[in-house]
């Protein structure tokens, strides 16, 4: 297995990249742009996916630990979810109003998430975080909100890390603090005392490029206290972590409940839908705003979402992902130690992030992930990865067997 190598070049992928540069500005854009920021072996264009696997346009199969950058959580084309989606598609998807699935999905989410009394839907994570901010502003009559730096919450004018094309005024109503730093949060609250509509936080610190930090429960509790004292909404952005950490909400086990949570990515196992759920205290504020979209009421993703959330509850999905994540972490850390290249997996094991010690320019992690991709395992050099139920013990073990060769290759480079 360690000798397995895919062909060095991807001719169809290269052709498509060249064509893309003619008709897509800068080629593919956004987080799925493979040029420059990803190892050279990473395919840009994909042909198909099934279970834990993706196939590039040149026909090579990968064990996919990116899960479409989060949305896939059961397995690609999960039969239960796809049956529910197909059944709804046969009846209708985008119609002249919502289907009963909208009410049913809201009922399901509010029954699974203890603090939630209502839900609103959109398409992408950005819709959910933006809607949550607007609800908080509507409910409080205030403009400001506080966020951690850099903390990604979407690509709109408030949050995008690349401010090209964004007027400075768009950020005028944002206060900043450092994640897990109580003093910094307190200082930001003091600076904007009485003006704060919301504090928005991810359930753990999952910024790109750096090792991940779990939340300090004392920090989470202080954020809750400060939001309550300010009469501001505490928003948890679970766009990336939803269904992977705790179905009831990521901070339920530490006794911290938000006023709103934003979801997207995994909640319909790859079908396009986002949700904001909130407590009764914000119902009136939520009912006054105007948010919408031509495809926000589509019934198929809602049917898929209902099937996904039910399946996640049946499986106790976070526990399943935790077990496979632990297997992956222990395996890869043992391999790294044996190769004299200690690798760290940080963050919750369900969403592992890779880094090497003594790797300030990230040469090791790029070379290693490049070698893993050529061995048919899609690993990421600077973003967290994702486990899915389809990553069974056998699949994780096959990934580890392939990755062993990547460690051998990295050791040979002497970086
Ligand atoms: C924590 C978090 N919030 C919001 C978003 C935005 O989601 P989307 O890209 O679906 O708009 C992302 C996307 O990666 C995210 O990770």
Coordinates of C-alpha atoms and ligand atoms in Angstrom, one line a residue:
X1 CA 0.0 0.0 0.0
X2 CA 2.8 2.5 0.9
X3 CA 4.0 2.2 -2.7
X4 CA 0.7 3.3 -4.2
X5 CA 1.1 6.5 -6.3
X6 CA -1.3 8.1 -8.7
X7 CA 0.1 9.4 -12.0
X8 CA 2.1 12.6 -11.5
X9 CA 0.2 14.8 -13.9
X10 CA -3.5 15.3 -14.3
X11 CA -4.0 16.2 -18.0
X12 CA -7.7 16.7 -18.0
X13 CA -7.5 18.8 -14.9
X14 CA -4.8 21.0 -16.5
X15 CA -6.9 21.5 -19.6
X16 CA -9.8 22.6 -17.5
X17 CA -7.7 25.0 -15.5
X18 CA -6.5 26.6 -18.8
X19 CA -10.1 26.9 -20.0
X20 CA -11.3 28.2 -16.7
X21 CA -8.7 31.0 -16.8
X22 CA -10.4 32.2 -20.1
X23 CA -13.9 32.3 -18.7
X24 CA -13.7 32.6 -14.9
X25 CA -12.0 35.7 -13.5
X26 CA -8.7 34.5 -12.2
X27 CA -9.7 30.9 -12.8
X28 CA -11.7 29.2 -10.0
X29 CA -12.2 31.7 -7.1
X30 CA -13.0 31.5 -3.4
X31 CA -12.1 28.7 -1.0
X32 CA -12.2 26.1 -3.7
X33 CA -9.5 27.7 -5.8
X34 CA -6.6 25.1 -5.9
X35 CA -3.9 27.3 -7.4
X36 CA -1.1 28.6 -5.2
X37 CA -2.7 28.1 -1.8
X38 CA -2.9 24.3 -2.1
X39 CA -0.2 21.6 -2.8
X40 CA 0.5 21.2 -6.6
X41 CA -0.9 17.7 -6.6
X42 CA -4.4 18.8 -5.3
X43 CA -6.9 18.4 -8.2
X44 CA -8.9 21.4 -9.1
X45 CA -11.8 19.6 -10.9
X46 CA -13.8 16.7 -9.6
X47 CA -15.9 14.2 -11.5
X48 CA -17.9 12.4 -8.9
X49 CA -18.2 11.3 -5.3
X50 CA -19.5 8.4 -3.4
X51 CA -19.3 7.3 0.3
X52 CA -15.9 8.5 1.6
X53 CA -14.4 8.9 -1.8
X54 CA -14.1 11.6 -4.5
X55 CA -12.7 11.0 -8.0
X56 CA -10.9 13.8 -9.9
X57 CA -11.7 14.4 -13.6
X58 CA -8.7 12.3 -14.6
X59 CA -10.3 9.3 -12.8
X60 CA -8.1 9.0 -9.7
X61 CA -9.9 8.1 -6.5
X62 CA -9.2 9.8 -3.1
X63 CA -10.2 9.1 0.4
X64 CA -11.8 12.5 1.0
X65 CA -11.0 14.0 4.4
X66 CA -12.3 17.4 3.2
X67 CA -15.9 16.2 2.8
X68 CA -16.6 19.0 0.3
X69 CA -15.1 21.4 3.0
X70 CA -17.7 20.3 5.5
X71 CA -21.1 19.7 3.9
X72 CA -20.7 15.9 3.6
X73 CA -21.1 14.3 7.0
X74 CA -22.7 10.9 6.5
X75 CA -21.1 10.0 3.2
X76 CA -21.5 11.2 -0.3
X77 CA -24.8 10.2 -1.8
X78 CA -26.0 8.7 1.5
X79 CA -28.9 6.4 0.4
X80 CA -31.3 7.5 3.1
X81 CA -30.8 11.2 2.4
X82 CA -30.9 10.8 -1.3
X83 CA -34.1 8.7 -1.1
X84 CA -35.8 11.6 0.8
X85 CA -34.4 14.1 -1.6
X86 CA -35.6 12.1 -4.7
X87 CA -39.0 11.6 -3.2
X88 CA -39.4 15.3 -2.7
X89 CA -37.9 16.1 -6.1
X90 CA -40.6 14.0 -7.7
X91 CA -43.2 16.2 -6.1
X92 CA -41.5 19.6 -6.6
X93 CA -38.6 21.6 -5.4
X94 CA -38.7 25.3 -6.1
X95 CA -42.5 26.1 -6.2
X96 CA -44.5 29.3 -5.7
X97 CA -44.2 29.0 -2.0
X98 CA -42.6 26.8 0.6
X99 CA -43.7 23.2 1.1
X100 CA -44.7 21.5 4.4
X101 CA -41.0 20.4 4.7
X102 CA -40.1 24.0 5.9
X103 CA -42.4 23.7 8.9
X104 CA -41.3 20.1 9.6
X105 CA -37.6 21.0 9.4
X106 CA -38.1 23.9 11.8
X107 CA -40.0 21.6 14.1
X108 CA -37.2 19.0 14.0
X109 CA -34.4 21.5 14.6
X110 CA -36.2 23.2 17.5
X111 CA -36.9 19.7 19.1
X112 CA -33.2 18.6 18.8
X113 CA -31.6 21.9 19.9
X114 CA -32.9 22.7 23.5
X115 CA -32.5 26.5 23.5
X116 CA -34.1 26.9 20.0
X117 CA -37.8 28.0 19.7
X118 CA -37.8 29.0 16.0
X119 CA -35.8 28.6 12.8
X120 CA -35.2 30.5 9.6
X121 CA -33.6 29.1 6.5
X122 CA -31.3 30.3 3.7
X123 CA -28.8 28.6 1.4
X124 CA -25.2 29.2 2.6
X125 CA -23.5 29.8 5.9
X126 CA -23.1 33.4 5.0
X127 CA -26.9 33.7 4.8
X128 CA -27.2 32.3 8.3
X129 CA -24.6 34.4 10.0
X130 CA -25.8 37.6 8.2
X131 CA -29.4 36.9 9.1
X132 CA -28.5 36.3 12.7
X133 CA -26.7 39.6 12.9
X134 CA -29.7 41.3 11.3
X135 CA -32.1 39.7 13.8
X136 CA -29.9 40.9 16.7
X137 CA -29.9 44.4 15.3
X138 CA -33.6 44.3 14.8
X139 CA -34.2 43.1 18.3
X140 CA -31.9 45.5 20.0
X141 CA -32.1 48.6 17.8
X142 CA -28.3 48.7 17.9
X143 CA -25.8 48.5 15.1
X144 CA -22.6 47.1 16.6
X145 CA -21.5 43.6 17.0
X146 CA -18.3 42.0 18.3
X147 CA -16.3 39.3 16.7
X148 CA -13.0 37.5 17.3
X149 CA -10.0 38.2 15.0
X150 CA -9.7 36.9 12.4
X151 CA -12.6 34.4 12.8
X152 CA -14.2 33.7 9.4
X153 CA -18.0 33.9 9.4
X154 CA -18.6 34.2 5.6
X155 CA -17.6 36.2 2.6
X156 CA -19.9 39.2 2.8
X157 CA -18.6 42.8 3.4
X158 CA -18.6 42.4 7.2
X159 CA -16.6 39.2 7.4
X160 CA -14.5 38.5 4.2
X161 CA -10.8 38.3 5.1
X162 CA -9.9 39.9 1.8
X163 CA -11.2 43.5 1.9
X164 CA -10.5 44.2 -1.8
X165 CA -13.7 45.9 -3.0
X166 CA -15.1 46.4 0.5
X167 CA -15.4 50.1 1.6
X168 CA -14.0 50.7 5.1
X169 CA -17.3 52.0 6.3
X170 CA -18.7 48.4 6.1
X171 CA -16.6 47.5 9.1
X172 CA -17.4 50.6 11.1
X173 CA -19.9 48.8 13.4
X174 CA -17.7 45.9 14.3
X175 CA -15.7 45.6 17.6
X176 CA -12.9 43.0 17.9
X177 CA -11.5 40.7 20.5
X178 CA -9.1 37.7 20.7
X179 CA -10.6 34.3 21.0
X180 CA -10.4 32.7 24.4
X181 CA -9.0 35.9 25.9
X182 CA -11.5 37.1 28.6
X183 CA -9.7 40.4 29.2
X184 CA -9.7 41.2 25.5
X185 CA -13.5 40.4 25.3
X186 CA -14.2 42.5 28.4
X187 CA -12.2 45.4 26.9
X188 CA -14.1 45.3 23.6
X189 CA -17.4 45.2 25.5
X190 CA -16.3 48.1 27.7
X191 CA -15.3 50.1 24.6
X192 CA -18.7 49.6 22.9
X193 CA -20.8 49.6 26.2
X194 CA -24.5 49.9 25.5
X195 CA -24.1 49.8 21.7
X196 CA -23.8 46.1 21.2
X197 CA -26.4 44.1 19.3
X198 CA -24.5 40.8 19.3
X199 CA -21.4 38.9 20.2
X200 CA -20.7 36.2 17.5
X201 CA -18.3 33.3 18.2
X202 CA -17.4 30.0 16.7
X203 CA -17.7 27.0 19.1
X204 CA -13.9 26.6 19.0
X205 CA -11.2 28.7 17.4
X206 CA -10.7 27.3 13.9
X207 CA -8.8 29.9 12.0
X208 CA -6.9 28.8 9.0
X209 CA -3.1 28.4 9.0
X210 CA -2.7 28.0 12.8
X211 CA -3.2 25.1 15.2
X212 CA -6.8 25.0 16.5
X213 CA -7.9 25.9 20.0
X214 CA -10.8 24.4 21.9
X215 CA -12.9 26.9 23.7
X216 CA -12.0 27.6 27.3
X217 CA -15.3 27.0 29.2
X218 CA -14.6 30.1 31.4
X219 CA -14.4 32.2 28.2
X220 CA -17.7 30.8 26.9
X221 CA -19.4 31.5 30.2
X222 CA -18.0 35.0 30.4
X223 CA -19.2 35.7 26.8
X224 CA -22.7 34.5 27.9
X225 CA -22.6 36.8 31.0
X226 CA -21.4 39.8 29.1
X227 CA -24.0 39.4 26.3
X228 CA -26.8 39.1 28.8
X229 CA -25.5 42.1 30.8
X230 CA -25.4 44.1 27.7
X231 CA -28.8 43.0 26.5
X232 CA -27.0 41.7 23.4
X233 CA -27.5 38.4 21.6
X234 CA -24.9 35.7 21.9
X235 CA -24.6 34.0 18.4
X236 CA -22.7 30.8 17.9
X237 CA -21.6 30.2 14.4
X238 CA -21.8 26.4 13.9
X239 CA -21.7 26.6 10.1
X240 CA -18.6 24.5 10.1
X241 CA -19.2 22.4 13.2
X242 CA -22.9 21.7 13.0
X243 CA -23.8 18.0 13.5
X244 CA -20.2 17.1 14.2
X245 CA -19.7 18.2 17.9
X246 CA -23.0 17.9 19.7
X247 CA -26.4 17.8 18.0
X248 CA -27.9 19.9 20.9
X249 CA -25.4 22.7 20.3
X250 CA -21.6 22.7 20.7
X251 CA -21.6 24.4 24.1
X252 CA -24.5 22.5 25.6
X253 CA -22.1 20.2 27.5
X254 CA -20.4 23.1 29.2
X255 CA -23.7 24.7 30.1
X256 CA -23.6 27.7 27.8
X257 CA -26.6 28.3 25.6
X258 CA -26.6 31.0 22.9
X259 CA -29.6 33.1 21.8
X260 CA -29.0 32.2 18.2
X261 CA -27.0 29.6 16.2
X262 CA -26.1 29.7 12.6
X263 CA -25.9 26.4 10.6
X264 CA -25.3 25.4 7.0
X265 CA -22.7 23.0 5.4
X266 CA -23.5 19.5 6.9
X267 CA -27.1 19.9 8.0
X268 CA -28.5 18.4 4.7
X269 CA -25.4 16.2 3.9
X270 CA -24.4 18.3 0.9
X271 CA -27.8 19.7 -0.2
X272 CA -27.8 23.5 -0.2
X273 CA -29.5 24.9 2.9
X274 CA -28.6 27.1 5.9
X275 CA -30.5 27.7 9.1
X276 CA -30.6 30.2 12.0
X277 CA -32.2 28.9 15.1
X278 CA -33.1 31.3 18.0
X279 CA -34.8 31.6 21.3
X280 CA -38.1 33.2 22.0
X281 CA -36.5 36.4 23.3
X282 CA -35.5 37.2 19.6
X283 CA -38.7 35.9 17.9
X284 CA -40.2 39.4 17.6
X285 CA -36.9 40.9 16.2
X286 CA -36.7 38.0 13.8
X287 CA -40.3 38.4 12.6
X288 CA -39.7 42.1 11.7
X289 CA -36.8 41.7 9.3
X290 CA -37.0 41.1 5.5
X291 CA -34.6 38.4 4.4
X292 CA -35.2 36.1 1.4
X293 CA -33.9 34.5 -1.7
X294 CA -35.3 32.9 -4.8
X295 CA -34.1 29.5 -3.7
X296 CA -34.4 29.8 0.1
X297 CA -37.7 27.9 0.1
X298 CA -36.7 25.0 -2.1
X299 CA -38.2 21.8 -0.7
X300 CA -35.6 19.2 -1.7
X301 CA -32.8 20.5 0.6
X302 CA -35.3 20.7 3.4
X303 CA -36.3 17.1 2.9
X304 CA -32.6 16.2 2.7
X305 CA -32.0 18.2 5.9
X306 CA -34.8 16.4 7.8
X307 CA -33.4 13.0 6.7
X308 CA -29.9 14.1 7.7
X309 CA -30.7 15.4 11.1
X310 CA -32.8 12.3 11.9
X311 CA -30.1 10.0 10.7
X312 CA -27.5 12.0 12.8
X313 CA -29.6 11.5 15.9
X314 CA -30.2 7.7 15.2
X315 CA -26.4 7.2 14.7
X316 CA -25.3 9.5 17.5
X317 CA -23.2 11.0 14.8
X318 CA -20.9 13.1 16.9
X319 CA -19.8 10.0 18.9
X320 CA -19.3 8.1 15.6
X321 CA -17.1 10.9 14.2
X322 CA -15.3 11.2 17.5
X323 CA -14.3 7.6 17.4
X324 CA -13.1 7.7 13.8
X325 CA -11.4 11.0 14.4
X326 CA -9.5 9.6 17.4
X327 CA -8.4 6.6 15.3
X328 CA -7.1 8.9 12.6
X329 CA -5.4 11.2 15.1
X330 CA -3.7 8.4 17.0
X331 CA -2.6 6.7 13.8
X332 CA -1.1 9.7 12.1
X333 CA 0.6 11.0 15.2
X334 CA 2.1 7.5 15.8
X335 CA 3.3 7.4 12.2
X336 CA 4.8 10.9 12.5
X337 CA 6.6 10.0 15.7
X338 CA 8.0 6.8 14.2
X339 CA 9.3 8.8 11.1
X340 CA 10.9 11.4 13.4
X341 CA 8.5 14.0 12.0
X342 CA 6.1 14.7 14.9
X343 CA 2.8 15.9 13.5
X344 CA 0.2 17.5 15.7
X345 CA -3.5 17.1 15.2
X346 CA -5.3 20.0 16.8
X347 CA -9.0 20.9 17.2
X348 CA -11.8 18.4 18.0
X349 CA -10.8 15.1 16.4
X350 CA -14.0 15.2 14.3
X351 CA -12.5 18.2 12.5
X352 CA -8.7 17.6 12.6
X353 CA -6.1 20.2 11.7
X354 CA -2.6 19.1 10.7
X355 CA 0.7 20.9 11.6
X356 CA 4.3 20.0 12.1
X357 CA 6.6 21.4 14.8
X358 CA 9.5 23.5 13.5
X359 CA 7.7 24.3 10.3
X360 CA 7.5 28.1 10.3
X361 CA 7.2 28.4 6.5
X362 CA 4.9 25.4 6.3
X363 CA 7.3 23.6 3.9
X364 CA 6.8 20.3 5.7
X365 CA 3.1 20.4 5.9
X366 CA 2.8 21.3 2.2
X367 CA 5.2 18.6 1.1
X368 CA 3.5 16.0 3.3
X369 CA -0.1 16.8 2.2
X370 CA 1.2 16.9 -1.5
X371 CA 2.6 13.4 -1.0
X372 CA -0.6 12.2 0.7
X373 CA -2.8 13.5 -2.2
X374 CA -0.6 11.7 -4.7
X375 CA -1.2 8.6 -2.6
X376 CA -5.0 9.0 -2.8
X377 CA -5.7 10.7 0.5
X378 CA -7.1 14.2 0.4
X379 CA -5.4 16.0 3.3
X380 CA -5.3 19.8 3.7
X381 CA -2.1 21.8 4.7
X382 CA -3.7 24.7 6.6
X383 CA -7.5 24.3 6.9
X384 CA -9.2 21.9 9.3
X385 CA -10.4 18.6 7.7
X386 CA -13.6 16.8 8.4
X387 CA -14.6 13.2 9.4
X388 CA -17.8 11.6 8.1
X389 CA -19.7 8.5 9.1
X390 CA -18.5 6.9 5.8
X391 CA -15.0 7.1 7.2
X392 CA -15.3 3.6 8.8
X393 CA -12.4 2.0 10.6
X394 CA -11.5 0.2 7.4
X395 CA -11.4 3.5 5.4
X396 CA -9.4 5.3 8.1
X397 CA -7.0 2.4 8.2
X398 CA -6.6 2.5 4.4
X399 CA -6.0 6.2 4.6
X400 CA -3.3 5.7 7.3
X401 CA -1.6 2.9 5.2
X402 CA -1.4 5.3 2.3
X403 CA -0.2 8.1 4.4
X404 CA 2.7 6.1 5.7
X405 CA 4.3 6.5 2.3
X406 CA 3.9 10.3 2.6
X407 CA 5.9 10.3 5.8
X408 CA 8.6 8.2 4.1
X409 CA 8.7 10.7 1.2
X410 CA 8.8 13.7 3.6
X411 CA 11.7 12.1 5.6
X412 CA 13.6 11.7 2.4
X413 CA 13.3 15.4 1.6
X414 CA 15.2 16.4 4.8
X415 CA 13.2 19.6 5.2
Ligands
LIG1 C1 -17.6 29.2 10.7 C2 -18.1 29.6 9.3 N1 -19.1 30.5 9.2 C3 -19.6 30.9 8.1 C4 -19.1 30.3 6.9 C5 -19.7 30.8 5.6 O1 -20.4 29.7 5.0 P1 -20.7 29.7 3.4 O2 -19.4 29.5 2.8 O3 -21.6 28.5 3.2 O4 -21.3 31.0 3.1 C6 -18.1 29.4 6.9 C7 -17.6 28.8 5.7 O5 -16.6 28.1 5.7 C8 -17.6 29.0 8.2 O6 -16.6 28.1 8.3

